[in-house]
Short mmCIF file of C-alpha atoms in Angstrom, two decimals:
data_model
loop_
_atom_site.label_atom_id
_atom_site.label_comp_id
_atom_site.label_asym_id
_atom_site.label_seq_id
_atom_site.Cartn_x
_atom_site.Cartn_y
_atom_site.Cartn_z
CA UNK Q 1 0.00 0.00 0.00
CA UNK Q 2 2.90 2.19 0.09
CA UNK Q 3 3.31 5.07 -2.21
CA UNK Q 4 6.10 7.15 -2.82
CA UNK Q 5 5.24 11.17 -1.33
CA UNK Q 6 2.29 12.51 -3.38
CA UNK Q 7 1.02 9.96 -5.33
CA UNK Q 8 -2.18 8.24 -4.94
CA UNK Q 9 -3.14 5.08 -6.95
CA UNK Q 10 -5.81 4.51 -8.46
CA UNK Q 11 -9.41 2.41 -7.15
CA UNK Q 12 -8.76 -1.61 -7.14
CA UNK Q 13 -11.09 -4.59 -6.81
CA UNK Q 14 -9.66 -5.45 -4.04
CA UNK Q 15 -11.09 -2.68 -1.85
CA UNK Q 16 -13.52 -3.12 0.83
CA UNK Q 17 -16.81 -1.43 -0.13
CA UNK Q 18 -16.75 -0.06 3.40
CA UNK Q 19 -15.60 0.19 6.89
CA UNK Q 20 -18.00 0.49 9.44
CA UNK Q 21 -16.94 2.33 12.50
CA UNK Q 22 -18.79 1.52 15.48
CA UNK Q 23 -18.17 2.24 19.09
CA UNK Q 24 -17.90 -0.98 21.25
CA UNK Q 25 -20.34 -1.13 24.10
CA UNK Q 26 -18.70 -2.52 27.27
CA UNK Q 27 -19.66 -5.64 28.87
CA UNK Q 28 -21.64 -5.23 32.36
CA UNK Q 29 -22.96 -7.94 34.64
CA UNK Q 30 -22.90 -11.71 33.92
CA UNK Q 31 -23.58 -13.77 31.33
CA UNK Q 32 -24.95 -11.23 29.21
CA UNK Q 33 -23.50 -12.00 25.75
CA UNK Q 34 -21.76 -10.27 23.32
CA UNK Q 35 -22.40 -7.11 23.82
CA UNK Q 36 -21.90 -5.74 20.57
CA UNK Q 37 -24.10 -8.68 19.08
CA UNK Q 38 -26.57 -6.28 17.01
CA UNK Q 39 -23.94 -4.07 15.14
CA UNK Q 40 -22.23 -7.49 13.94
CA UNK Q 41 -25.57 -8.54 12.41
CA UNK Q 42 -25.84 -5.12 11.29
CA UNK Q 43 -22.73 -5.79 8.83
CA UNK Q 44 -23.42 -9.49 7.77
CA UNK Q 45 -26.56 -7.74 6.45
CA UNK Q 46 -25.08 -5.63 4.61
CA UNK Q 47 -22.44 -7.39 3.43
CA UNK Q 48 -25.44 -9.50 1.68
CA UNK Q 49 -26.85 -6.81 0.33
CA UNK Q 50 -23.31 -5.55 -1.28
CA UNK Q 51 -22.93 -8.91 -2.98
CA UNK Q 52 -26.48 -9.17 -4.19
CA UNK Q 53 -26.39 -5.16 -5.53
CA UNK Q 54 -22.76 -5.83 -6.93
CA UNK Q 55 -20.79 -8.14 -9.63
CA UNK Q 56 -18.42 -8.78 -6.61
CA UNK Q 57 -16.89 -12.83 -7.12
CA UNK Q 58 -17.05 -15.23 -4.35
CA UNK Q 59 -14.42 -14.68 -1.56
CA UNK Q 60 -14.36 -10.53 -2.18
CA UNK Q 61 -13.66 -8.01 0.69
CA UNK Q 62 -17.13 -6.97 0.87
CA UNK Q 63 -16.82 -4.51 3.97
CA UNK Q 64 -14.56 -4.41 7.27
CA UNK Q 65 -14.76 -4.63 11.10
CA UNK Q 66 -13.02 -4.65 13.84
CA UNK Q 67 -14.35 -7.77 15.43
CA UNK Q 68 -12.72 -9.87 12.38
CA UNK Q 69 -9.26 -8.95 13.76
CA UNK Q 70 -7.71 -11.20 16.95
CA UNK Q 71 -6.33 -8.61 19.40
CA UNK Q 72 -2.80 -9.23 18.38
CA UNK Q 73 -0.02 -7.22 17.54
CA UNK Q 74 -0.73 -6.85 14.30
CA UNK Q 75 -4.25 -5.36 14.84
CA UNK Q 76 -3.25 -1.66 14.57
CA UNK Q 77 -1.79 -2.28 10.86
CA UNK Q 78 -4.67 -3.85 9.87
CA UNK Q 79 -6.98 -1.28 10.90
CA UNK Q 80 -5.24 1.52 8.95
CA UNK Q 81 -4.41 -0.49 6.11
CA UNK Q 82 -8.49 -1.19 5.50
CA UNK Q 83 -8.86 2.48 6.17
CA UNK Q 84 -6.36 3.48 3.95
CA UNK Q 85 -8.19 1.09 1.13
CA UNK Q 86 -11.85 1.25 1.70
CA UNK Q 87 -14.01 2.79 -0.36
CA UNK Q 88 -16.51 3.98 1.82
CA UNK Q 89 -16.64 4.99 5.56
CA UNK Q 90 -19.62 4.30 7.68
CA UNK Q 91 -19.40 5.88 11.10
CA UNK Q 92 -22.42 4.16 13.01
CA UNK Q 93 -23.55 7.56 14.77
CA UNK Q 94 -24.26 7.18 18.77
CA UNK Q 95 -23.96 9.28 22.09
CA UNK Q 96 -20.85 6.40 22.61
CA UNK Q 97 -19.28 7.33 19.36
CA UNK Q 98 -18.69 10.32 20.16
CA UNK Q 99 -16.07 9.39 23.27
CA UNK Q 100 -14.64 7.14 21.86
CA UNK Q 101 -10.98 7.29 20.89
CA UNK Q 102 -10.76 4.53 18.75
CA UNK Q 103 -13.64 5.85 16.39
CA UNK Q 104 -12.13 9.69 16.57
CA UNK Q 105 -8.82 7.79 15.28
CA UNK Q 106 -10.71 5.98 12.21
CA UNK Q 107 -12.51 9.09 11.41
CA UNK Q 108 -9.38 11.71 11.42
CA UNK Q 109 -7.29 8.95 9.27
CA UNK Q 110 -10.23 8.58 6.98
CA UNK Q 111 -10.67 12.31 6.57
CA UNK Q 112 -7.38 13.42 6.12
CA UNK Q 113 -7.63 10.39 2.94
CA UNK Q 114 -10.15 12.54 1.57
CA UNK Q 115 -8.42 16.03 2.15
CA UNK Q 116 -4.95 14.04 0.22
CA UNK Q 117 -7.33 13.38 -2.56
CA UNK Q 118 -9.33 16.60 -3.27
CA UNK Q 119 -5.48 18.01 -2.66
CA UNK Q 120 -4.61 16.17 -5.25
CA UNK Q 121 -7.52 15.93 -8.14
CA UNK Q 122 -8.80 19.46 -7.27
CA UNK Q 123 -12.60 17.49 -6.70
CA UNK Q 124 -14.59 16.98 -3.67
CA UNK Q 125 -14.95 13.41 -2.80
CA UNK Q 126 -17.69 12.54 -0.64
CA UNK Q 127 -17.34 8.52 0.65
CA UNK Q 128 -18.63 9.14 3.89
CA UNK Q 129 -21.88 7.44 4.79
CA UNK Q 130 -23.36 7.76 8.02
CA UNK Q 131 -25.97 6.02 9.71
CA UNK Q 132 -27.67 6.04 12.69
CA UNK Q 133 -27.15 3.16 15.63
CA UNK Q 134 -29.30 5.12 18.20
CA UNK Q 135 -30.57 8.46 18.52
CA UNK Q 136 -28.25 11.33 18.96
CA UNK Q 137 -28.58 14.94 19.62
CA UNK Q 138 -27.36 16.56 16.47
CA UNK Q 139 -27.15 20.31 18.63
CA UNK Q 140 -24.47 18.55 20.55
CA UNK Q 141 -22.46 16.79 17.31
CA UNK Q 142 -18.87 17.73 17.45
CA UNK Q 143 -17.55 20.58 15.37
CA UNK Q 144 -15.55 17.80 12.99
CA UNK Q 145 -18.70 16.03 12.31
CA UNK Q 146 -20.91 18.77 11.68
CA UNK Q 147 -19.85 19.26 7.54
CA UNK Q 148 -21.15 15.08 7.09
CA UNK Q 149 -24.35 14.83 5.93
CA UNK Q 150 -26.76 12.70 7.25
CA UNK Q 151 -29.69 12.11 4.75
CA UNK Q 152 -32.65 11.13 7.80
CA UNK Q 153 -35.51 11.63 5.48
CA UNK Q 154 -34.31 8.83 3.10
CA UNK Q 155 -35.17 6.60 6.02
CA UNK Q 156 -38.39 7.47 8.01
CA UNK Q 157 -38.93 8.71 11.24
CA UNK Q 158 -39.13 5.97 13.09
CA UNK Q 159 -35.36 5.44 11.91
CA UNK Q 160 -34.54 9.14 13.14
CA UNK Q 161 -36.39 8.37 16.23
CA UNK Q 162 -34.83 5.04 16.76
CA UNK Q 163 -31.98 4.48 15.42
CA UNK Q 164 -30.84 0.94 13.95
CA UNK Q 165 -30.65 -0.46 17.17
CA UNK Q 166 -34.12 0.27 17.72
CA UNK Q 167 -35.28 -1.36 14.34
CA UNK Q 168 -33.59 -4.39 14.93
CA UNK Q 169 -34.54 -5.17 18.28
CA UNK Q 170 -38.75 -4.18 18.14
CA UNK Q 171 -39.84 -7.23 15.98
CA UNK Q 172 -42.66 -4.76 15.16
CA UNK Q 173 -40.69 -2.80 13.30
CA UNK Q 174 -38.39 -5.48 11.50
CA UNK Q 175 -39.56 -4.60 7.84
CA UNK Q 176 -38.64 -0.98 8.53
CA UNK Q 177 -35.04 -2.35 9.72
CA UNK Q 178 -34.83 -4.67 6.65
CA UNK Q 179 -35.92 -1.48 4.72
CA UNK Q 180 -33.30 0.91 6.01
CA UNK Q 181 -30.62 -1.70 6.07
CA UNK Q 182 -30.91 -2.41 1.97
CA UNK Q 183 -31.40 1.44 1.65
CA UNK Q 184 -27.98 2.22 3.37
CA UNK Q 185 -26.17 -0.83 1.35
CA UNK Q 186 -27.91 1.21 -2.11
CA UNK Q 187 -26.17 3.78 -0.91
CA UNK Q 188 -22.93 2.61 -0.41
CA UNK Q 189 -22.79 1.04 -3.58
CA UNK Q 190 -24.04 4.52 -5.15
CA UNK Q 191 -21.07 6.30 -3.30
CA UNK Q 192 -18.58 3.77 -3.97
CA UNK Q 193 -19.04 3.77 -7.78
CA UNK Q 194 -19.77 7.45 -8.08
CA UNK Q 195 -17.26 9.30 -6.29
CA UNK Q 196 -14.18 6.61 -6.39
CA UNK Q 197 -11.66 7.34 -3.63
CA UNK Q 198 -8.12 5.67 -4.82
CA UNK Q 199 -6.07 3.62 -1.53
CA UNK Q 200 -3.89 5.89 0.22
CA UNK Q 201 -1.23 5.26 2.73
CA UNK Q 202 -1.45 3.85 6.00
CA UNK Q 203 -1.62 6.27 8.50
CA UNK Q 204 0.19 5.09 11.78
CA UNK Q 205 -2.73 3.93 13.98
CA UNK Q 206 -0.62 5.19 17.49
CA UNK Q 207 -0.03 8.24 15.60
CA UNK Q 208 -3.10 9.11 14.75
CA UNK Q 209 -4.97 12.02 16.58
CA UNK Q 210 -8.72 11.47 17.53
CA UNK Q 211 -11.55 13.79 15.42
CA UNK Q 212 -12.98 14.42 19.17
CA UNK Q 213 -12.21 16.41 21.79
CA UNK Q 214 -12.33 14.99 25.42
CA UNK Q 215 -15.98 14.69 26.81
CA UNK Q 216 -17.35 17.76 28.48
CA UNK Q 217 -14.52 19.92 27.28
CA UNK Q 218 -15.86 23.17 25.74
CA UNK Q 219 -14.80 23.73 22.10
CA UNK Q 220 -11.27 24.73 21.46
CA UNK Q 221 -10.35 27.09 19.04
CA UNK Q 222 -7.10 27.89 17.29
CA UNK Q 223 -6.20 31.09 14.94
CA UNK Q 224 -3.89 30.58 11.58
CA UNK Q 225 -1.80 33.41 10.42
CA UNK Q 226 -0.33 33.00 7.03
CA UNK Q 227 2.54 34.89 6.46
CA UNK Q 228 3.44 34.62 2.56
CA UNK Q 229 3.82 37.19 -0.74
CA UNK Q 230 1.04 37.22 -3.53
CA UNK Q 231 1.40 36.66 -7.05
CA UNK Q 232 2.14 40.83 -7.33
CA UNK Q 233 4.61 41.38 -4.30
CA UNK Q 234 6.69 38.23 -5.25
CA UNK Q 235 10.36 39.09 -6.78
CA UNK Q 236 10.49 39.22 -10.61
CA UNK Q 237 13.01 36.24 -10.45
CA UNK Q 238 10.88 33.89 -8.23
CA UNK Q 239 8.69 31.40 -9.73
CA UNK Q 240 5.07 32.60 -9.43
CA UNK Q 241 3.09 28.99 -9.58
CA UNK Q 242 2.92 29.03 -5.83
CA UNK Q 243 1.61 32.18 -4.79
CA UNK Q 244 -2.09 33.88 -6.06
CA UNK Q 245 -4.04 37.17 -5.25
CA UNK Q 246 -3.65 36.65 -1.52
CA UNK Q 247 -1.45 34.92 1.09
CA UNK Q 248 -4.44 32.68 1.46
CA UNK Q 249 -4.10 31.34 -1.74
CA UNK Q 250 -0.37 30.06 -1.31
CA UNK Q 251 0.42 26.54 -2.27
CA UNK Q 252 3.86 25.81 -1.78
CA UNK Q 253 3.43 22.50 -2.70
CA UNK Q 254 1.95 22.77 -6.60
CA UNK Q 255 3.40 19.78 -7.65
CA UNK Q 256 1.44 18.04 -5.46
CA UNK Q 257 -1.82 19.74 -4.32
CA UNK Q 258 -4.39 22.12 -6.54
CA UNK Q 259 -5.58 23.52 -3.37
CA UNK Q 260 -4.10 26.39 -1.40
CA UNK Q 261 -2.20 25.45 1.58
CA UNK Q 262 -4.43 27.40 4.13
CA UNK Q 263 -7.31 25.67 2.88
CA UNK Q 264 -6.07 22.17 3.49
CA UNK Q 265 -4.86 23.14 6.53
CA UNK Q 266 -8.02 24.91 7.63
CA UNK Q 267 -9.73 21.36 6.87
CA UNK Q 268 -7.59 19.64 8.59
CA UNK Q 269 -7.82 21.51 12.00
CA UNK Q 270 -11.45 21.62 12.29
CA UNK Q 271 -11.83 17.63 11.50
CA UNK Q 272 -9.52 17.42 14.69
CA UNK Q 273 -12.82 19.45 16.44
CA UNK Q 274 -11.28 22.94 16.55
CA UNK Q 275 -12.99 25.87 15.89
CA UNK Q 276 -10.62 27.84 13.58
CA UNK Q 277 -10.16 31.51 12.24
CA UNK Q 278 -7.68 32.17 9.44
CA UNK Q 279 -6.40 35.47 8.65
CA UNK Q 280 -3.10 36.97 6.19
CA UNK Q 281 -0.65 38.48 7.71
CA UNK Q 282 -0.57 41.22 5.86
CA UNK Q 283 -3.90 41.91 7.12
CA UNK Q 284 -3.01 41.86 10.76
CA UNK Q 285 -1.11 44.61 13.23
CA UNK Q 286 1.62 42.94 14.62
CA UNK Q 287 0.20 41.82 17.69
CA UNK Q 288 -2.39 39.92 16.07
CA UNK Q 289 -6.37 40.42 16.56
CA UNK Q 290 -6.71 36.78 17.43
CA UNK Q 291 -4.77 37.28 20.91
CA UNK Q 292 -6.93 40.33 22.09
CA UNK Q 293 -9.86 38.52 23.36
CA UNK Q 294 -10.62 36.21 25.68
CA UNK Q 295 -11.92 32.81 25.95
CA UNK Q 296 -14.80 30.84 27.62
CA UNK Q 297 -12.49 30.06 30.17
CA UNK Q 298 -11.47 34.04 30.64
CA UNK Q 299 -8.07 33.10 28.98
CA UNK Q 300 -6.33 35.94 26.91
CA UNK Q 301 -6.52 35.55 23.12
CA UNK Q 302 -6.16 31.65 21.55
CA UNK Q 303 -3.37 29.39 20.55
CA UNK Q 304 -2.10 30.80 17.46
CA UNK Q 305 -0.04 29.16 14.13
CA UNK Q 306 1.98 31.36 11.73
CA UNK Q 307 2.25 29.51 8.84
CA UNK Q 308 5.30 31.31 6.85
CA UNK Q 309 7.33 31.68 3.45
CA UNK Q 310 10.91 32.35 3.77
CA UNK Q 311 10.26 33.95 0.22
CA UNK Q 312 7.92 36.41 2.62
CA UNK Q 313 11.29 38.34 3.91
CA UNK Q 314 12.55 39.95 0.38
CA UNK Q 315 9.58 42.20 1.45
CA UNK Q 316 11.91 44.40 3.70
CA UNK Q 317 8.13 45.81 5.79
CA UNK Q 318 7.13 42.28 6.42
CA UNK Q 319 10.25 41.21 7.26
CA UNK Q 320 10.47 43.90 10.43
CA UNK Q 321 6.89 43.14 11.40
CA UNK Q 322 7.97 39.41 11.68
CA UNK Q 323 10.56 40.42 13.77
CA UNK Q 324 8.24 42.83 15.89
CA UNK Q 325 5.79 39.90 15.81
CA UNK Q 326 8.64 37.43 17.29
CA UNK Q 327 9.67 39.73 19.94
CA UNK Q 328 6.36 40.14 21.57
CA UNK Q 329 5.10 36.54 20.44
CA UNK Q 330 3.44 34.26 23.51
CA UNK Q 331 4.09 30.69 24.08
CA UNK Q 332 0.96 29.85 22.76
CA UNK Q 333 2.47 31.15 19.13
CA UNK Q 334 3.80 28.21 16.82
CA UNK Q 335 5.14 28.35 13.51
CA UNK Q 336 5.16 25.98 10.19
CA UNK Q 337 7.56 26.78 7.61
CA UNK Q 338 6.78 24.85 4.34
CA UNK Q 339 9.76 24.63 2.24
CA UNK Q 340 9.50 22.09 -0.80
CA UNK Q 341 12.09 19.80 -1.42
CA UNK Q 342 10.86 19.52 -4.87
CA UNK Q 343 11.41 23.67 -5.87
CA UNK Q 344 14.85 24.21 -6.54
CA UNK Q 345 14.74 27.54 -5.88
CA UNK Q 346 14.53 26.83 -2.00
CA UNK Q 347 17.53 25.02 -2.19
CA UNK Q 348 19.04 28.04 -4.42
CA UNK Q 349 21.84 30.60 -3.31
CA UNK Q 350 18.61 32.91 -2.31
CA UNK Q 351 16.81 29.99 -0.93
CA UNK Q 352 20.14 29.37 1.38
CA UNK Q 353 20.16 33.81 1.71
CA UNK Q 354 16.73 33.60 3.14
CA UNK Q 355 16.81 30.65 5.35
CA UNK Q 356 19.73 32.24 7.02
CA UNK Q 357 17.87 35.73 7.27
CA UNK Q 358 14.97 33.70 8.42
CA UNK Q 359 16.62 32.64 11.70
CA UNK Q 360 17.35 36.23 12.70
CA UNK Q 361 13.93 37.49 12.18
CA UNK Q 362 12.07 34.49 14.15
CA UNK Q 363 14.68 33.47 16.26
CA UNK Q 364 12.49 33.12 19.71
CA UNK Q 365 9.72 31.34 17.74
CA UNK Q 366 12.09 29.14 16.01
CA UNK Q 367 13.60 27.98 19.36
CA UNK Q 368 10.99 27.02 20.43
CA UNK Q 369 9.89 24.69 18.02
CA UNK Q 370 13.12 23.34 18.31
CA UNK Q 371 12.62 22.22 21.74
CA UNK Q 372 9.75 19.66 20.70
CA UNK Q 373 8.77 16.76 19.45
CA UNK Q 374 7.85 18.57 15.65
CA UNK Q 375 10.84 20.31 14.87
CA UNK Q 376 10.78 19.60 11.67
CA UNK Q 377 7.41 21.96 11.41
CA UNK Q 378 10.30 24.80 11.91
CA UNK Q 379 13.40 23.77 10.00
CA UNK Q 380 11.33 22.95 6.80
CA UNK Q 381 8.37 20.81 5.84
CA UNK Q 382 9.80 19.32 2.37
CA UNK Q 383 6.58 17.43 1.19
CA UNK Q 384 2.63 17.72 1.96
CA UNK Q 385 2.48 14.29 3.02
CA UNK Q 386 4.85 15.56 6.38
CA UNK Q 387 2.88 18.76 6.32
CA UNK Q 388 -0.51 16.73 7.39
CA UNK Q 389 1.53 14.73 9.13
CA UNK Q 390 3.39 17.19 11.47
CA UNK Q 391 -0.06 19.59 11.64
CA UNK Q 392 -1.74 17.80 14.39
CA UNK Q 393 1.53 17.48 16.47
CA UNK Q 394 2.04 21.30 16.46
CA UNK Q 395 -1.78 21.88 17.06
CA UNK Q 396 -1.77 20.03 20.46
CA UNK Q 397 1.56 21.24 21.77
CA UNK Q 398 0.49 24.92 20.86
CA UNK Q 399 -2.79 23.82 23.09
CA UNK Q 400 -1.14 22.41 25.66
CA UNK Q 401 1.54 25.58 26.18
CA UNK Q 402 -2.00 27.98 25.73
CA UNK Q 403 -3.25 26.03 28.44
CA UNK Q 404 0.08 25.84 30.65
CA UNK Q 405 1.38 30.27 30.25
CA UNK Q 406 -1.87 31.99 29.22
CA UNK Q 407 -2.91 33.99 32.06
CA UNK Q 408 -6.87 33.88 32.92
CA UNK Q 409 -8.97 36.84 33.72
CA UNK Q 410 -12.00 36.37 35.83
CA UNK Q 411 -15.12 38.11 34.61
CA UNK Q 412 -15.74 41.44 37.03
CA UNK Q 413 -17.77 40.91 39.72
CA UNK Q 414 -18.20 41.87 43.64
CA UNK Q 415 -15.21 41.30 45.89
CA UNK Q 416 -16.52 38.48 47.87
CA UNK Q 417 -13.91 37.85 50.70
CA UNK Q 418 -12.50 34.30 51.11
CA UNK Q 419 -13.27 32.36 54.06
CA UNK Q 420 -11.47 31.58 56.64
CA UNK Q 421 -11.79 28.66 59.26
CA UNK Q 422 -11.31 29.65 62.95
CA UNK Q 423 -10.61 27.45 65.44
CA UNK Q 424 -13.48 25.48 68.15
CA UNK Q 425 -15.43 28.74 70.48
CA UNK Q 426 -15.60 27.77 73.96
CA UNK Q 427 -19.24 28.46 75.20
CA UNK Q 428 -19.74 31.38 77.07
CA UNK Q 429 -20.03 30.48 81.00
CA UNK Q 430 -22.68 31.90 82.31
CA UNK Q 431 -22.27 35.35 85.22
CA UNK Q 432 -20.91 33.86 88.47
CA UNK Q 433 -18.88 30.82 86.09
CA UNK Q 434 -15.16 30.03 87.25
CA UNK Q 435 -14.12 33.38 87.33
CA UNK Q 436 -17.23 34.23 89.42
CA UNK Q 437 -16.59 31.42 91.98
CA UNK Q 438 -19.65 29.81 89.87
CA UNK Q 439 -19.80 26.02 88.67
CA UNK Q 440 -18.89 25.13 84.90
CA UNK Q 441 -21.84 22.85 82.92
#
């Protein structure tokens, strides 16, 4: 399954039709089964169906779950390589799913498929196919779930109301089960035929960062800067494919990707449940509008990303607002410097100029992310394939150091004193006690 950076085959027979996602229920009391019995029927249904609505020959990979794999050592590789060849993805929607790390894992690797191949055809590809185990509270969906549609109508009410689960188990509603169960395998088919997703690469299961953010947590948000020329403020002698009308529309990596970097990134940080602004640099006072306010937790501004061109300093302004922007930059303020292996003007006399005038204009940032884990996020990202990869690192330690330095402020409100415990109070003796010459009680 292996591809070489930035190539992405083509669809094969021998993909699943889908993976179905499903959170595992745990086990309680005794005796009580399997208790994941229902969602395993679920897919031998539709498995049927696949081969019935399909030309698929005897012995195919029809669809994939978990429960087929022992819980060896090899488990983890197995998982991503199915998600990194199915055709469709079936997240099997419940309150459960949604804390479960597992399932945040096989959604995130599964997404950031789809981002690698609209990156790389320019189309939207849409092979994600939810259904519903039991009913959920779509107010309460998490922000990286919230662009998937989820087609109720096509199934009834009692199916909204329900869920699967509920189908299955009321024998009074069986028909309606059997109903919805060849619907959703039409569908699949439908998806898998009409908008064909070619294999990817394996993502490292360990790796991989969970779509959801920990239960009861309030959203997180996160603020991109991008910090790159346009096509009109570029140098005369510098090639012009990666740059377009506005910083936003950089794409360093052209060979690769028809989208603009921003973009992809943009994607990329909301499927990890972020709630993300994005904003040029050029557009910005030094300081930055996204540290000025404050949070829901009274914290000052967000955690911030600079996302950068060295080919940003021949512009001698932006190059001293970088270097205003260092000197005054929080903890909380990471930077990405994309820097493709495959333009050979980065690797130039000018490229090797500007790298070196790079590290005195961002020298506090660049220290920084020196000292952790995703250094290469600051010494160069040669290829879009380590971009993705290195993205969600640098998102969660820019969290974690927002969450560590940035100093809270408490909403105004009455100075309320704080207590204080005193020590046991004798009782009062009454006039004529022990001092008196009385008798103590």
């Amino acid at each position: 399954m292996d591809t070489p950076d930035g190539e992405w085959g083509q669809p094969t027979a021998g993909q699943p039709y889908f993976f179905l996602s499903y959170a595992h229920t745990p086990p309680w009391g005794s005796g009580g089964g399997d208790p994941d019995h229902w969602v395993h029927l679920l897919y031998r249904d539709l498995c049927n169906h696949i081969m019935a609505l399909t030309d698929l020959p005897a012995g195919a990979d029809v669809g994939f779950i978990d429960r087929e794999m022992g819980s060896g050592v090899g488990w983890p590789r197995k998982l991503s390589e199915n998600l990194a060849s199915c055709r469709v993805f079936v997240p099997l929607l419940s309150p459960r799913y949604f804390s479960s790390e597992m399932c945040g894992r096989e959604l995130y690797a599964f997404n950031e498929r789809l981002l690698h191949a609209k990156a790389a055809g320019g189309q939207e590809v849409s092979a994600i196919v939810p259904a519903l185990w039991t009913r959920v509270d779509f107010a309460q969906l998490p922000d990286s779930i919230r662009h998937i549609h989820l087609d109720r109508a096509t199934f009834g009410d009692r199916y909204a109301t329900n869920g699967i689960y509920g189908l299955i188990k009321l024998s009074r509603l069986r028909d309606e089960y059997e109903e919805t169960v060849l619907s959703l395998a039409q569908r699949i088919v439908q998806v898998a035929e009409e908008s064909p997703l070619p294999p990817g690469r394996p993502r490292d299961y360990e790796s991989t960062p969970s779509a959801f953010r920990p239960r009861g947590k309030e959203p997180r948000r996160i603020h991109l800067t991008v910090a790159a020329p346009t096509r009109d403020t570029v140098p005369e002698d510098r090639d012009p494919r990666p740059y377009g009308e506005d910083a936003q529309d950089w794409n360093p990596y052209h060979s690769e990707s028809t989208r603009p970097l921003p973009a992809l990134a943009e994607e990329l940080i909301r499927s990890l449940d972020y709630r993300i602004t994005v904003s040029s640099f050029d557009d910005e006072d030094t300081d930055g509008p996204s540290l000025a306010d404050a949070d829901e937790e009274g914290k000052t501004g967000h955690p911030r990303i600079l996302l950068v061109d060295r080919w940003t300093l021949t512009d001698e302004d932006r190059r001293r607002r970088l270097k205003q922007f260092d000197a005054r930059s929080q903890p909380w303020v990471s930077a990405i410097v994309p820097w493709n292996r495959a333009d050979l003007q980065c690797h130039g006399e000018e490229g090797q100029r500007l790298t070196a005038e790079f590290e005195r204009t961002l020298p506090l940032t660049l220290e920084r992310g020196r000292h952790t884990d995703c250094r290469i996020a600051v010494n160069g990202v040669p290829t879009l394939k380590a971009f993705t990869d290195v993205l969600p690192s640098v998102v969660a330690h820019t969290t974690r150091q927002y969450l560590k330095h940035a100093e809270a402020h408490p909403p105004p409100a009455p100075h309320v004193p704080r207590p204080r415990l005193m020590g046991p109070t004798p009782p009062p003796y009454p006039e004529g006690g022990p001092d008196h010459g009385g008798e103590a009680r």
